mmCIF file with all atom_site columns, C-alpha atoms in Angstrom:
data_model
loop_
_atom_site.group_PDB
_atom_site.id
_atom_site.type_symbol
_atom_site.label_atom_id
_atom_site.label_alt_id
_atom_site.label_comp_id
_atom_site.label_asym_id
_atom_site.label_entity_id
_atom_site.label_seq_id
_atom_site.pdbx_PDB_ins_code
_atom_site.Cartn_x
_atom_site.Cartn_y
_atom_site.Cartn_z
_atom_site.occupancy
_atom_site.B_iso_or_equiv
_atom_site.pdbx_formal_charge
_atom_site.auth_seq_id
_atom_site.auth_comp_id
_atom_site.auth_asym_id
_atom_site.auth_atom_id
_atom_site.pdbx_PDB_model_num
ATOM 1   C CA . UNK A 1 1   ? 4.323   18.772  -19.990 1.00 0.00 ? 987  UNK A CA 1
ATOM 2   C CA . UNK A 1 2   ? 6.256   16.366  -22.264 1.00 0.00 ? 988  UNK A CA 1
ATOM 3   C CA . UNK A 1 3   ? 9.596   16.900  -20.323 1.00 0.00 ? 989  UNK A CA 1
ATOM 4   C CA . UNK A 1 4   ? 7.280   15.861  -17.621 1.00 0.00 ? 990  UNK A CA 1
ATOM 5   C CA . UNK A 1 5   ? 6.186   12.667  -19.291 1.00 0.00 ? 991  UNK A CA 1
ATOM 6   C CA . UNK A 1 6   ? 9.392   11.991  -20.563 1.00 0.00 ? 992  UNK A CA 1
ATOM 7   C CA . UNK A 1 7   ? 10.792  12.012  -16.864 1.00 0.00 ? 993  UNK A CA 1
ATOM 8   C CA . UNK A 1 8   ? 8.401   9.867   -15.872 1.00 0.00 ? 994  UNK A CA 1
ATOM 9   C CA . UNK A 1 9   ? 9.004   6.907   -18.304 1.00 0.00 ? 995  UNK A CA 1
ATOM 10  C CA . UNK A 1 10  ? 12.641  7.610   -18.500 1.00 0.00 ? 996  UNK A CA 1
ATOM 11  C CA . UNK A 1 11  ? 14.063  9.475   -15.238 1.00 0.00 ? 997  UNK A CA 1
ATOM 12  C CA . UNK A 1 12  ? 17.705  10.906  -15.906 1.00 0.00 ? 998  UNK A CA 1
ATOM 13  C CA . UNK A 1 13  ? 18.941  11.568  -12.190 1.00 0.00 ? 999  UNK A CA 1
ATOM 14  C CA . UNK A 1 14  ? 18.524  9.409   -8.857  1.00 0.00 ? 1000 UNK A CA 1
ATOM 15  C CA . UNK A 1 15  ? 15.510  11.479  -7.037  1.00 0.00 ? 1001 UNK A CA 1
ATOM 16  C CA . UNK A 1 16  ? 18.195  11.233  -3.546  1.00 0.00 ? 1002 UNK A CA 1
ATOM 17  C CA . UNK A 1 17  ? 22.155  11.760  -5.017  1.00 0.00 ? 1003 UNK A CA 1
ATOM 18  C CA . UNK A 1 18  ? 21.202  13.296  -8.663  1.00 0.00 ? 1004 UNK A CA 1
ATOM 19  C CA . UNK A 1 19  ? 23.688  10.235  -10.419 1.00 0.00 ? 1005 UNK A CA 1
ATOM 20  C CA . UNK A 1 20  ? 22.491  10.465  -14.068 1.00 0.00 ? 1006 UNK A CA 1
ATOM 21  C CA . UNK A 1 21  ? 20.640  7.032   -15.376 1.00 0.00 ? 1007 UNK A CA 1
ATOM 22  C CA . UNK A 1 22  ? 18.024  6.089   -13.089 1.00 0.00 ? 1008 UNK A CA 1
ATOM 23  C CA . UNK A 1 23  ? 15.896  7.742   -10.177 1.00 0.00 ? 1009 UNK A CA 1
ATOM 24  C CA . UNK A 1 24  ? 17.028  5.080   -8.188  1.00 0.00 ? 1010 UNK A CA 1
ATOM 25  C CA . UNK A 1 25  ? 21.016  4.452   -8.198  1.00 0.00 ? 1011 UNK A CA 1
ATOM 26  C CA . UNK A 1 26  ? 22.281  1.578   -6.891  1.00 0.00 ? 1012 UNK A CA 1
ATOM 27  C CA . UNK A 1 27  ? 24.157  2.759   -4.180  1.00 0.00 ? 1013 UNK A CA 1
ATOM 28  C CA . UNK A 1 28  ? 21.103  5.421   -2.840  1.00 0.00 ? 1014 UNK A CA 1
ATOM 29  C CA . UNK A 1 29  ? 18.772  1.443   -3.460  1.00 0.00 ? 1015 UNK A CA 1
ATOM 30  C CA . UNK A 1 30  ? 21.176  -0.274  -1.267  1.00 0.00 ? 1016 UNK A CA 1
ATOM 31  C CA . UNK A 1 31  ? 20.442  2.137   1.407   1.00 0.00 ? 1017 UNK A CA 1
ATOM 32  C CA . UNK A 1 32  ? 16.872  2.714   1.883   1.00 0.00 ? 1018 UNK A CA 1
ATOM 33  C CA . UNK A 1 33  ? 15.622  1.516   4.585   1.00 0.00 ? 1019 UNK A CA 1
ATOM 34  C CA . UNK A 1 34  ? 13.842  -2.167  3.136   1.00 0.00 ? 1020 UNK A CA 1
ATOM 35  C CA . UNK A 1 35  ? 11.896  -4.083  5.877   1.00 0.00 ? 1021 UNK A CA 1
ATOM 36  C CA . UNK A 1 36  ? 13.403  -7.198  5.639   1.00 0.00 ? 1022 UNK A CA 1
ATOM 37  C CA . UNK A 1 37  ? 13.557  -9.231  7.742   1.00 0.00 ? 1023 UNK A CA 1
ATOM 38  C CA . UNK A 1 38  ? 9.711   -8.712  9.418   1.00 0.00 ? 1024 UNK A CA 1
ATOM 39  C CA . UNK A 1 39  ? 7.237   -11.000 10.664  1.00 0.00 ? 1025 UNK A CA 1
ATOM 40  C CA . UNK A 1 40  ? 5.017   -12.469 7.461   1.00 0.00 ? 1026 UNK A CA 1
ATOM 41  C CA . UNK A 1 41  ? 1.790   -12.499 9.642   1.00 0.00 ? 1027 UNK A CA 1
ATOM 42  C CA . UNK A 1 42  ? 2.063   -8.558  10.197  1.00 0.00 ? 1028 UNK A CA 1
ATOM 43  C CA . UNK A 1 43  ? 4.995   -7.205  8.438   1.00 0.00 ? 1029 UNK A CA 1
ATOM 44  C CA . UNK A 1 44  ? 6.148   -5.913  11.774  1.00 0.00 ? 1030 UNK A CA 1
ATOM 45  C CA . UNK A 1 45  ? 10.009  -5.322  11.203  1.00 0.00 ? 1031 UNK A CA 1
ATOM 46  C CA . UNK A 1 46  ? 11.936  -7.550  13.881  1.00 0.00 ? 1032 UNK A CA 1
ATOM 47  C CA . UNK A 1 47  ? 15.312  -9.797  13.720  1.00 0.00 ? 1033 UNK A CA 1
ATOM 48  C CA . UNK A 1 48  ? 14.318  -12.539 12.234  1.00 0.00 ? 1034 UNK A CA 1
ATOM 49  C CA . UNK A 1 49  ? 11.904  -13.960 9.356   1.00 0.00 ? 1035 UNK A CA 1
ATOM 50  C CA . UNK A 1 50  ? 9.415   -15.730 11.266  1.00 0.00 ? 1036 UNK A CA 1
ATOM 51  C CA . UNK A 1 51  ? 5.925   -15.509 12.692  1.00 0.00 ? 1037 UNK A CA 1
ATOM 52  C CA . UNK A 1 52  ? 6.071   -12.661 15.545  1.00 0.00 ? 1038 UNK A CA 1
ATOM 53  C CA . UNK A 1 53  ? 4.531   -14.084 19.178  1.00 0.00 ? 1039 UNK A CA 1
ATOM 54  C CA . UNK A 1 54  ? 1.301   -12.093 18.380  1.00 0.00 ? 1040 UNK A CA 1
ATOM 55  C CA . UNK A 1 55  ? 0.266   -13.509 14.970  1.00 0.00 ? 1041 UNK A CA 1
ATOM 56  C CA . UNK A 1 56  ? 1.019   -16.776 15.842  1.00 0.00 ? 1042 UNK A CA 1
ATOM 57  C CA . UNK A 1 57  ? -1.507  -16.550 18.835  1.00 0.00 ? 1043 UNK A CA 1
ATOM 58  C CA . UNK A 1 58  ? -4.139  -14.336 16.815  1.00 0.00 ? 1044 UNK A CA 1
ATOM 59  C CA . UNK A 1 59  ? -3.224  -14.667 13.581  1.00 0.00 ? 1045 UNK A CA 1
ATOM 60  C CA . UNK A 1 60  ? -4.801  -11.561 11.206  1.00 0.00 ? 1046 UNK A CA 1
ATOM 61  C CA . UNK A 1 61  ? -7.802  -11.784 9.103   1.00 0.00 ? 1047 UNK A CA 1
ATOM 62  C CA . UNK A 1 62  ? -5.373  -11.625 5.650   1.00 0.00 ? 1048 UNK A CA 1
ATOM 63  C CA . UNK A 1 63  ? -2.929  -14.602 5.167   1.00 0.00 ? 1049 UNK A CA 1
ATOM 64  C CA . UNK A 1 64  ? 0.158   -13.083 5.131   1.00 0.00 ? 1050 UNK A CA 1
ATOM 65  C CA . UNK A 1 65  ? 1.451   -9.120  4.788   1.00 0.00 ? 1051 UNK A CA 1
ATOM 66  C CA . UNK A 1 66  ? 4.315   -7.485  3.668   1.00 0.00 ? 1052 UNK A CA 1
ATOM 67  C CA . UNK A 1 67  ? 5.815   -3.982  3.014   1.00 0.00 ? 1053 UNK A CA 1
ATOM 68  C CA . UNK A 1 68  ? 8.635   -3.116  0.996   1.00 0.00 ? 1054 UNK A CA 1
ATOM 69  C CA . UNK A 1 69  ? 10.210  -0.215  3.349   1.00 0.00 ? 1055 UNK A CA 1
ATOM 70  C CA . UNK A 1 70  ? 10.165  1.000   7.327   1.00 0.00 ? 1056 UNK A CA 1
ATOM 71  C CA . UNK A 1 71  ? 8.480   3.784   7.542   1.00 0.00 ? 1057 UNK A CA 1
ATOM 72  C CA . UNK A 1 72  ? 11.629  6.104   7.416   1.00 0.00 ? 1058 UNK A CA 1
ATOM 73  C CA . UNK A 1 73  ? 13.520  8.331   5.312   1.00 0.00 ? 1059 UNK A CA 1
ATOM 74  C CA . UNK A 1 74  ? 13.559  8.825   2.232   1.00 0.00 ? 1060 UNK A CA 1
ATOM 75  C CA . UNK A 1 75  ? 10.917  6.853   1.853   1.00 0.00 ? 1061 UNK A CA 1
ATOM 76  C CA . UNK A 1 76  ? 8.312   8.542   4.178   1.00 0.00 ? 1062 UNK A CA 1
ATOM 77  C CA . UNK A 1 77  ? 9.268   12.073  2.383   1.00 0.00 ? 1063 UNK A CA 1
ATOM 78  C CA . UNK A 1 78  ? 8.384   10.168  -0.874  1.00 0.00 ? 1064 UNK A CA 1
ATOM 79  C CA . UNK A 1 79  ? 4.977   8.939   0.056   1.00 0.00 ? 1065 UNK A CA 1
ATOM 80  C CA . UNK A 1 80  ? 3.909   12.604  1.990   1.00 0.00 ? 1066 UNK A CA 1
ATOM 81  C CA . UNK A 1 81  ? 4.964   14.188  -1.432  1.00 0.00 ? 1067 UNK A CA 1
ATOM 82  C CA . UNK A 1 82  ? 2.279   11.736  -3.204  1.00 0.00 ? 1068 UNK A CA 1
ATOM 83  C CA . UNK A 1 83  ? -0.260  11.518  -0.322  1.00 0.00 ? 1069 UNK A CA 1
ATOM 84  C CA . UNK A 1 84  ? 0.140   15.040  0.445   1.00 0.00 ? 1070 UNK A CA 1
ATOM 85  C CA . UNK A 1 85  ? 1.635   17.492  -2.432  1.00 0.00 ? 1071 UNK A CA 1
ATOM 86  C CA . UNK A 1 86  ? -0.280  15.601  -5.320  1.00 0.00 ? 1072 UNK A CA 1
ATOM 87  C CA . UNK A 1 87  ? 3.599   14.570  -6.931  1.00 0.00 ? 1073 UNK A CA 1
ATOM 88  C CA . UNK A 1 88  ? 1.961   11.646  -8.693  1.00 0.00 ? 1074 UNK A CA 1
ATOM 89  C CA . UNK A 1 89  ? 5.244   11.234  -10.345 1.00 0.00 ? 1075 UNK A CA 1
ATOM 90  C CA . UNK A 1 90  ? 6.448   9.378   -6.635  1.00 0.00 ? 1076 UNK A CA 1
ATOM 91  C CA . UNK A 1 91  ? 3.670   6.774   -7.178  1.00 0.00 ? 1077 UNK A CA 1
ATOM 92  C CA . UNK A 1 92  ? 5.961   5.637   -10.457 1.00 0.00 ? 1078 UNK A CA 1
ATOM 93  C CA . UNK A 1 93  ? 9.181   5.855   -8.641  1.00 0.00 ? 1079 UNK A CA 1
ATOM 94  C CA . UNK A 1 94  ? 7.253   3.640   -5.523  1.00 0.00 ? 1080 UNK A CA 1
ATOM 95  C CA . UNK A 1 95  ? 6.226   0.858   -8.028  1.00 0.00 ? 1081 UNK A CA 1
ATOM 96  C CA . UNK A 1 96  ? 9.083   0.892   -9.913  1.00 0.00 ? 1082 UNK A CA 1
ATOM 97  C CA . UNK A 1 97  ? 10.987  0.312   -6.453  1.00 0.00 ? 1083 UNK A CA 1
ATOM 98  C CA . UNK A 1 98  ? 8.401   -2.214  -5.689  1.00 0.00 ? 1084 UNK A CA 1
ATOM 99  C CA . UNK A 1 99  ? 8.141   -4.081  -8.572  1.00 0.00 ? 1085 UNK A CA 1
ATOM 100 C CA . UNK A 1 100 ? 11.101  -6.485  -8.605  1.00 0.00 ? 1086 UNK A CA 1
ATOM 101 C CA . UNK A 1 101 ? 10.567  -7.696  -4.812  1.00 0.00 ? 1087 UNK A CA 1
ATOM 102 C CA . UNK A 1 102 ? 7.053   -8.524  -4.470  1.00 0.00 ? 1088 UNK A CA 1
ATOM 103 C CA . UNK A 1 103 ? 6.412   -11.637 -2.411  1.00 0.00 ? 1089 UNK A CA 1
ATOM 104 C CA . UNK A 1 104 ? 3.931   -13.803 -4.922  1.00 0.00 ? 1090 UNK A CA 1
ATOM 105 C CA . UNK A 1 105 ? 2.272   -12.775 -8.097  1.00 0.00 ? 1091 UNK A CA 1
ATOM 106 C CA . UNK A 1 106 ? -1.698  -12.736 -7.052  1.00 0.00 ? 1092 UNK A CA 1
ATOM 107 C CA . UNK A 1 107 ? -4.807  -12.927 -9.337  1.00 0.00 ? 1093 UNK A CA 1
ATOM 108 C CA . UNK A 1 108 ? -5.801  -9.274  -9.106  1.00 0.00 ? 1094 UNK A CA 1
ATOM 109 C CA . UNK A 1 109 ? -4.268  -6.223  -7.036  1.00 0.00 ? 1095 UNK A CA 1
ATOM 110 C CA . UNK A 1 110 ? -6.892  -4.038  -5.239  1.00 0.00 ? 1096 UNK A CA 1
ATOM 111 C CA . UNK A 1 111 ? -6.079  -0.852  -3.918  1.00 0.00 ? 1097 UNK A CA 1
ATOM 112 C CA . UNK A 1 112 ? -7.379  0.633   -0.697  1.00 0.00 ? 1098 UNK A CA 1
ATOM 113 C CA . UNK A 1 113 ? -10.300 2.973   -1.298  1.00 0.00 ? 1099 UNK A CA 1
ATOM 114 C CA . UNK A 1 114 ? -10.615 6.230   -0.157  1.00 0.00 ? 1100 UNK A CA 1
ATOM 115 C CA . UNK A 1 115 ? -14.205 7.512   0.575   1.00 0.00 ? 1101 UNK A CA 1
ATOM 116 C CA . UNK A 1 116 ? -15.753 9.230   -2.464  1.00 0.00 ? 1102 UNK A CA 1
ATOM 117 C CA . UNK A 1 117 ? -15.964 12.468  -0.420  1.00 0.00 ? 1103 UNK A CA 1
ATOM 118 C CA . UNK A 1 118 ? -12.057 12.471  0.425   1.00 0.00 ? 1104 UNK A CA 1
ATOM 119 C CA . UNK A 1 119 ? -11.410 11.364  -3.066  1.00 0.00 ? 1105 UNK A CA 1
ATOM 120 C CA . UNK A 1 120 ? -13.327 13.880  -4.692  1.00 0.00 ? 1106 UNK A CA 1
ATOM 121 C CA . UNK A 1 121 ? -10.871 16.331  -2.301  1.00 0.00 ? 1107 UNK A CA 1
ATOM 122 C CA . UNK A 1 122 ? -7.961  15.053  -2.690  1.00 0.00 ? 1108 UNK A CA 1
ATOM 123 C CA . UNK A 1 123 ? -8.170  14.541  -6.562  1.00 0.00 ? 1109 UNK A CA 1
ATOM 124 C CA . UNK A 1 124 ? -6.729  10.651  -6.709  1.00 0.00 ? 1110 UNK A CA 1
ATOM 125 C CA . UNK A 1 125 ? -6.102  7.768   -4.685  1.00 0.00 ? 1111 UNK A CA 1
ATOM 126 C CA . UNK A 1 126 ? -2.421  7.264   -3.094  1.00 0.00 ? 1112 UNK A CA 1
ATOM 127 C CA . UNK A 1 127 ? -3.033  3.701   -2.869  1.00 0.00 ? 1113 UNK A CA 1
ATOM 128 C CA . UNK A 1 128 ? -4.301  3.284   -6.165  1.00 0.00 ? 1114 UNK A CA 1
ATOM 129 C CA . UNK A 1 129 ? -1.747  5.326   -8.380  1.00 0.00 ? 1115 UNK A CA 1
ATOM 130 C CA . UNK A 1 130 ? 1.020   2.894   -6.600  1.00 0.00 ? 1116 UNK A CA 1
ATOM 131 C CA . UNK A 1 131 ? -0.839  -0.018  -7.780  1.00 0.00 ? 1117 UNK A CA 1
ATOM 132 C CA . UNK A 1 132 ? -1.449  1.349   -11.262 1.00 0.00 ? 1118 UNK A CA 1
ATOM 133 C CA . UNK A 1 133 ? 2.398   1.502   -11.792 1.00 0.00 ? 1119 UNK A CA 1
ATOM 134 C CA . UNK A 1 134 ? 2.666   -1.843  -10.048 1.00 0.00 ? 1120 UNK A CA 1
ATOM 135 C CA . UNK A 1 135 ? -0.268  -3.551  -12.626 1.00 0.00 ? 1121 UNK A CA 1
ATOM 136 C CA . UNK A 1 136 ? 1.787   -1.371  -15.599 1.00 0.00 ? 1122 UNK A CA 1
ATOM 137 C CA . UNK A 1 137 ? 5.158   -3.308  -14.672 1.00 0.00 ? 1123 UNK A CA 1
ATOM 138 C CA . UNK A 1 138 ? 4.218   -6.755  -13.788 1.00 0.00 ? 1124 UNK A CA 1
ATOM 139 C CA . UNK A 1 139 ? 0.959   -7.726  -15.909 1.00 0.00 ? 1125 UNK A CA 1
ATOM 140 C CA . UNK A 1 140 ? -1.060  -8.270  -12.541 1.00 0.00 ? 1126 UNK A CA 1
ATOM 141 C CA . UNK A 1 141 ? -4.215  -6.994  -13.070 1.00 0.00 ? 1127 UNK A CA 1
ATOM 142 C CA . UNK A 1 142 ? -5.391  -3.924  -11.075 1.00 0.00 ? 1128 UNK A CA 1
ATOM 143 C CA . UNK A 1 143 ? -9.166  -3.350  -10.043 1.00 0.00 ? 1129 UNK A CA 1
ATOM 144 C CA . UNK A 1 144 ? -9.644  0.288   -8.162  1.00 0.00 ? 1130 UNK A CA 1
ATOM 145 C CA . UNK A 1 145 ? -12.933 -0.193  -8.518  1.00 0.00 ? 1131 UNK A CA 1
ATOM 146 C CA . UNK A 1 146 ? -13.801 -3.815  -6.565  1.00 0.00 ? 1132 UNK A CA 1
ATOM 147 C CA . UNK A 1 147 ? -13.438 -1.705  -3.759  1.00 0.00 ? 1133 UNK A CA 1
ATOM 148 C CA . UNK A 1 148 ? -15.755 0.287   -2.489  1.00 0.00 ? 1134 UNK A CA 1
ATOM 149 C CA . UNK A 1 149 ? -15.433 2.623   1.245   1.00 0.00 ? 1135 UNK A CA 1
ATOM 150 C CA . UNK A 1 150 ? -19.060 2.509   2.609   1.00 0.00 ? 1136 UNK A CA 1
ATOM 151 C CA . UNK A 1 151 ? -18.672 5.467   4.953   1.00 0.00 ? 1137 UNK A CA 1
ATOM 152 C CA . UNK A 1 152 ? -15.648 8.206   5.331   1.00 0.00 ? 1138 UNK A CA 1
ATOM 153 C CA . UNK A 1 153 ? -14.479 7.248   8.292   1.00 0.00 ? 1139 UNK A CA 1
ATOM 154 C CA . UNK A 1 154 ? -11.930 9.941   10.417  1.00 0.00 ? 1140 UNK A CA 1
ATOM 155 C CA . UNK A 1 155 ? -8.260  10.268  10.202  1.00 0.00 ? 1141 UNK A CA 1
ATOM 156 C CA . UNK A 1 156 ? -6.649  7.039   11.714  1.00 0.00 ? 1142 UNK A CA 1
ATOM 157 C CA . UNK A 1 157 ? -3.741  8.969   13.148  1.00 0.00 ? 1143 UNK A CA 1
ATOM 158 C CA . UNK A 1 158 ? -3.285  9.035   17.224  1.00 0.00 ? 1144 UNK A CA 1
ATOM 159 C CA . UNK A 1 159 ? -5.545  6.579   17.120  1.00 0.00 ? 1145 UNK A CA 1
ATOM 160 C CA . UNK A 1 160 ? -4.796  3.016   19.197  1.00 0.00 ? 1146 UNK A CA 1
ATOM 161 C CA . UNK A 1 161 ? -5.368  -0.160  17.654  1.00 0.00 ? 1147 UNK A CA 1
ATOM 162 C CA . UNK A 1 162 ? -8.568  -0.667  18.854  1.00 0.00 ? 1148 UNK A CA 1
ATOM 163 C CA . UNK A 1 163 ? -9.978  3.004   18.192  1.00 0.00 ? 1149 UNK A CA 1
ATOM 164 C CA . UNK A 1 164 ? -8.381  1.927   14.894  1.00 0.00 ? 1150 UNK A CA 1
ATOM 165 C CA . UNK A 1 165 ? -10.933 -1.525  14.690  1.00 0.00 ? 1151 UNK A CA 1
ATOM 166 C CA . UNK A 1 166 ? -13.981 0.472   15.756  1.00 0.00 ? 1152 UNK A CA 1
ATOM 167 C CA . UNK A 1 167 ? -13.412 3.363   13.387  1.00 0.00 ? 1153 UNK A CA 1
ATOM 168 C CA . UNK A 1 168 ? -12.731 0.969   10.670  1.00 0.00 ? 1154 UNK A CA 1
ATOM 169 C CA . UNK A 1 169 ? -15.852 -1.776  11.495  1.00 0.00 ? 1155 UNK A CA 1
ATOM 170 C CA . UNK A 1 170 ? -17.929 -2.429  8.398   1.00 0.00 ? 1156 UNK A CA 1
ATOM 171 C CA . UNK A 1 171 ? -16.106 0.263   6.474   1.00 0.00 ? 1157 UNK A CA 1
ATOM 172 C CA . UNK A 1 172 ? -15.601 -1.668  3.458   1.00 0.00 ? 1158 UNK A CA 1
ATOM 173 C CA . UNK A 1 173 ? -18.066 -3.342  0.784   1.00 0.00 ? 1159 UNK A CA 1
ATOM 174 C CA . UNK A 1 174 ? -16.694 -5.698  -2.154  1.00 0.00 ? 1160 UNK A CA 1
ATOM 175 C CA . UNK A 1 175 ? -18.830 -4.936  -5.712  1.00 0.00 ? 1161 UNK A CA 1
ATOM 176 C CA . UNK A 1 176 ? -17.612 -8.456  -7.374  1.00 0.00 ? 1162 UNK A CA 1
ATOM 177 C CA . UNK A 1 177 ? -17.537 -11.861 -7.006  1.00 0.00 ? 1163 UNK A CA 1
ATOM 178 C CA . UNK A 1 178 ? -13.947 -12.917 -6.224  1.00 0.00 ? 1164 UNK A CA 1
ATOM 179 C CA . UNK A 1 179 ? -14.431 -16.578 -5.405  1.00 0.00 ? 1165 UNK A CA 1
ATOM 180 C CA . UNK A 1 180 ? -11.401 -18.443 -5.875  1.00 0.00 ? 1166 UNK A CA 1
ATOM 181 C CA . UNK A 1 181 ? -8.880  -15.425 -6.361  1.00 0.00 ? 1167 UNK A CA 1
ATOM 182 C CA . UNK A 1 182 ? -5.653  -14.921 -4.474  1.00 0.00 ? 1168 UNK A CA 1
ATOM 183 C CA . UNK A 1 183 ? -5.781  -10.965 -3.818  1.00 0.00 ? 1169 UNK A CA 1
ATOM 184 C CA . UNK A 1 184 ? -3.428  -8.457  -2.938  1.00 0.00 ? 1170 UNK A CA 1
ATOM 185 C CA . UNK A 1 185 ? -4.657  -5.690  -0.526  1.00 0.00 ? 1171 UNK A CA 1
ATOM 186 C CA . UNK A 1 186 ? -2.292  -1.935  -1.459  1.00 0.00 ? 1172 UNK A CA 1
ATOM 187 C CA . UNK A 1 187 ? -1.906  0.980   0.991   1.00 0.00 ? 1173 UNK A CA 1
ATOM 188 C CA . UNK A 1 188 ? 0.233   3.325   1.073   1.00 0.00 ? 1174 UNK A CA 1
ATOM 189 C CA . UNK A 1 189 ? 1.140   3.066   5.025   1.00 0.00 ? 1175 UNK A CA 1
ATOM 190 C CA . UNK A 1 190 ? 0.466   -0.468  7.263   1.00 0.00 ? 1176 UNK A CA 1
ATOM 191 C CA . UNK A 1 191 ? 0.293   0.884   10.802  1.00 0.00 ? 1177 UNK A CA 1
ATOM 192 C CA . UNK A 1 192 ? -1.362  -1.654  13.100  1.00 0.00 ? 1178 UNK A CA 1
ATOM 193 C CA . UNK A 1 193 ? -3.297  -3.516  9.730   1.00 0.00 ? 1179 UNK A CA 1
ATOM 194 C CA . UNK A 1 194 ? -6.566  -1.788  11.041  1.00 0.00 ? 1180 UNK A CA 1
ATOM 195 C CA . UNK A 1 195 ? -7.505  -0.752  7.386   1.00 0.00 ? 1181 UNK A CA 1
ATOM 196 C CA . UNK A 1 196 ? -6.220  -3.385  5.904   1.00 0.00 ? 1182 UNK A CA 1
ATOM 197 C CA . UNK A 1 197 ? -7.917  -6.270  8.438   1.00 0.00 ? 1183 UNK A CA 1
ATOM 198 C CA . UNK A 1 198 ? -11.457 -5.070  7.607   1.00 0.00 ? 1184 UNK A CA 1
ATOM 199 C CA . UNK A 1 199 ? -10.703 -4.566  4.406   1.00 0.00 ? 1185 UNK A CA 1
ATOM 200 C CA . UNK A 1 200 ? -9.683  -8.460  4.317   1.00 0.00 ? 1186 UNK A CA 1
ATOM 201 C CA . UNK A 1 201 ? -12.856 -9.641  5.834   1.00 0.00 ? 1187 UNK A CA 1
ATOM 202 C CA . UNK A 1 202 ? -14.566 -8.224  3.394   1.00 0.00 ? 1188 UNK A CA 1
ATOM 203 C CA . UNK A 1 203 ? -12.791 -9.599  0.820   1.00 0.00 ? 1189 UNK A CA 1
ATOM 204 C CA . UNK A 1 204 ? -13.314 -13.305 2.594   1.00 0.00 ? 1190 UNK A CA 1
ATOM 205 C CA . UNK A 1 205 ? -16.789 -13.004 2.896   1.00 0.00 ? 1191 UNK A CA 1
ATOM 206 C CA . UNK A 1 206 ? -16.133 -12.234 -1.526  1.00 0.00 ? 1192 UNK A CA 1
ATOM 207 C CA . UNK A 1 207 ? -14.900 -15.496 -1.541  1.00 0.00 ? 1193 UNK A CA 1
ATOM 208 C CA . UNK A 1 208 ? -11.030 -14.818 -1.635  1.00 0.00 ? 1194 UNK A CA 1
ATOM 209 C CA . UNK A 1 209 ? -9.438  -17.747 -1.302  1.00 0.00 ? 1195 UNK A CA 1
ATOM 210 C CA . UNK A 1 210 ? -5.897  -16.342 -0.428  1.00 0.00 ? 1196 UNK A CA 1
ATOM 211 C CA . UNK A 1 211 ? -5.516  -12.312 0.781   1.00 0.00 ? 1197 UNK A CA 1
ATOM 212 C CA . UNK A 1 212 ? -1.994  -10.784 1.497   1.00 0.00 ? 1198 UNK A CA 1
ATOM 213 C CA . UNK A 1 213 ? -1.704  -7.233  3.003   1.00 0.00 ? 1199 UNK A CA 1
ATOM 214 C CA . UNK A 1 214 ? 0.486   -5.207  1.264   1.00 0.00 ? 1200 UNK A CA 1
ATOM 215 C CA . UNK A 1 215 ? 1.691   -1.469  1.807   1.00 0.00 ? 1201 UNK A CA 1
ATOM 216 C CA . UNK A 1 216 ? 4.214   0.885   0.439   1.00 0.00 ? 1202 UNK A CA 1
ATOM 217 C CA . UNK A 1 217 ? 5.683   0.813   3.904   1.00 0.00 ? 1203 UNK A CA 1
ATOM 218 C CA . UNK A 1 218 ? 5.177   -0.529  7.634   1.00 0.00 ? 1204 UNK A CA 1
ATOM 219 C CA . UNK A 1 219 ? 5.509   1.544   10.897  1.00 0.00 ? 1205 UNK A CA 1
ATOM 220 C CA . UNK A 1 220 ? 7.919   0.055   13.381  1.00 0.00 ? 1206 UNK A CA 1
#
């Protein structure tokens, strides 16, 4: 267990090519697949840094969204071994990856919720172990709690956007007041922004002044 721990706060080997002092070298950094550029209405990856024709004629419910990676390899093996395997140790590789290229610094951080049933399964919240190590590095604070998931709504893969909406309508209930805050939204995977749309209205109707979407990483 404290080899564990000790790996954790101070990895030896990049997790990819095994180079001794860091879990992320350089070179194995360089190449992971980063989704930059990508629309900053949806986070969609495309060719060029602005608004994609969509947002800018329905323009999402959140202010702005970003993920860090495509939704490739290595990085999708990394997020199925947290989601999936319970290796909570990728959640502190993910923020520490994170970390350094966030887009703004907001108020507070809140973490998708799972449904207490599916949480109480699954043991721990993707979403909310990557934003723990996020908080942990940058100072923002971290609320996995403001959050609540009213009803456990089914698995949103195969689904089409608007099965997506429909699943996801009125899912979400905010427990505090945050009038006046700029807010970060965290999942693990953005898809079509389904979860994290509703999730945004309800943090409007909290009084959010400013909400940006932000995942681990975005389908293409």
């Amino acid at each position: 267990m404290v080899d564990g721990w000790l790996g954790l706060i101070f990895p030896s080997a990049c997790a990819w090519c095994g180079a001794p002092g860091s879990d992320a070298c350089a070179d194995c950094r360089a190449g992971l697949p980063w989704n930059d550029p990508a629309c900053p209405g949806c986070a969609r990856p495309q060719v060029h840094g602005e608004r994609c024709g969509h947002c800018a004629a329905k323009p999402p419910p959140y202010d702005a969204a970003w993920t860090a990676f495509r939704l490739e390899v290595p990085v999708q093996k990394e997020i199925h071994r947290l989601k999936y395997q319970g290796q909570l140790i990728e959640a502190a590789r993910l923020g520490r990856l994170l970390a350094p290229r966030l887009p703004s610094r907001p108020d507070l951080i809140l973490p998708v919720p799972l449904h207490r049933w599916r949480l109480a399964r699954r043991g721990y919240n993707q979403a909310g172990e990557v934003a723990r190590h996020l908080g942990r590095l940058t100072g923002i604070p971290v609320d996995p709690r403001a959050a609540r998931r009213l009803r456990p709504t089914p698995d949103q893969i195969g689904l089409t956007a608007v099965e997506r909406r429909r699943n996801l309508k009125g899912a979400f209930h905010i427990r505090t007041s945050l009038e006046g805050l700029h807010v970060a939204l965290l999942d693990d995977v953005m898809t079509t922004g389904a979860t994290l749309a509703e999730l945004a209205r309800a943090c409007r109707q909290a009084g959010a002044a400013r909400i940006e979407a932000w995942a681990v990483a975005r389908t293409a």
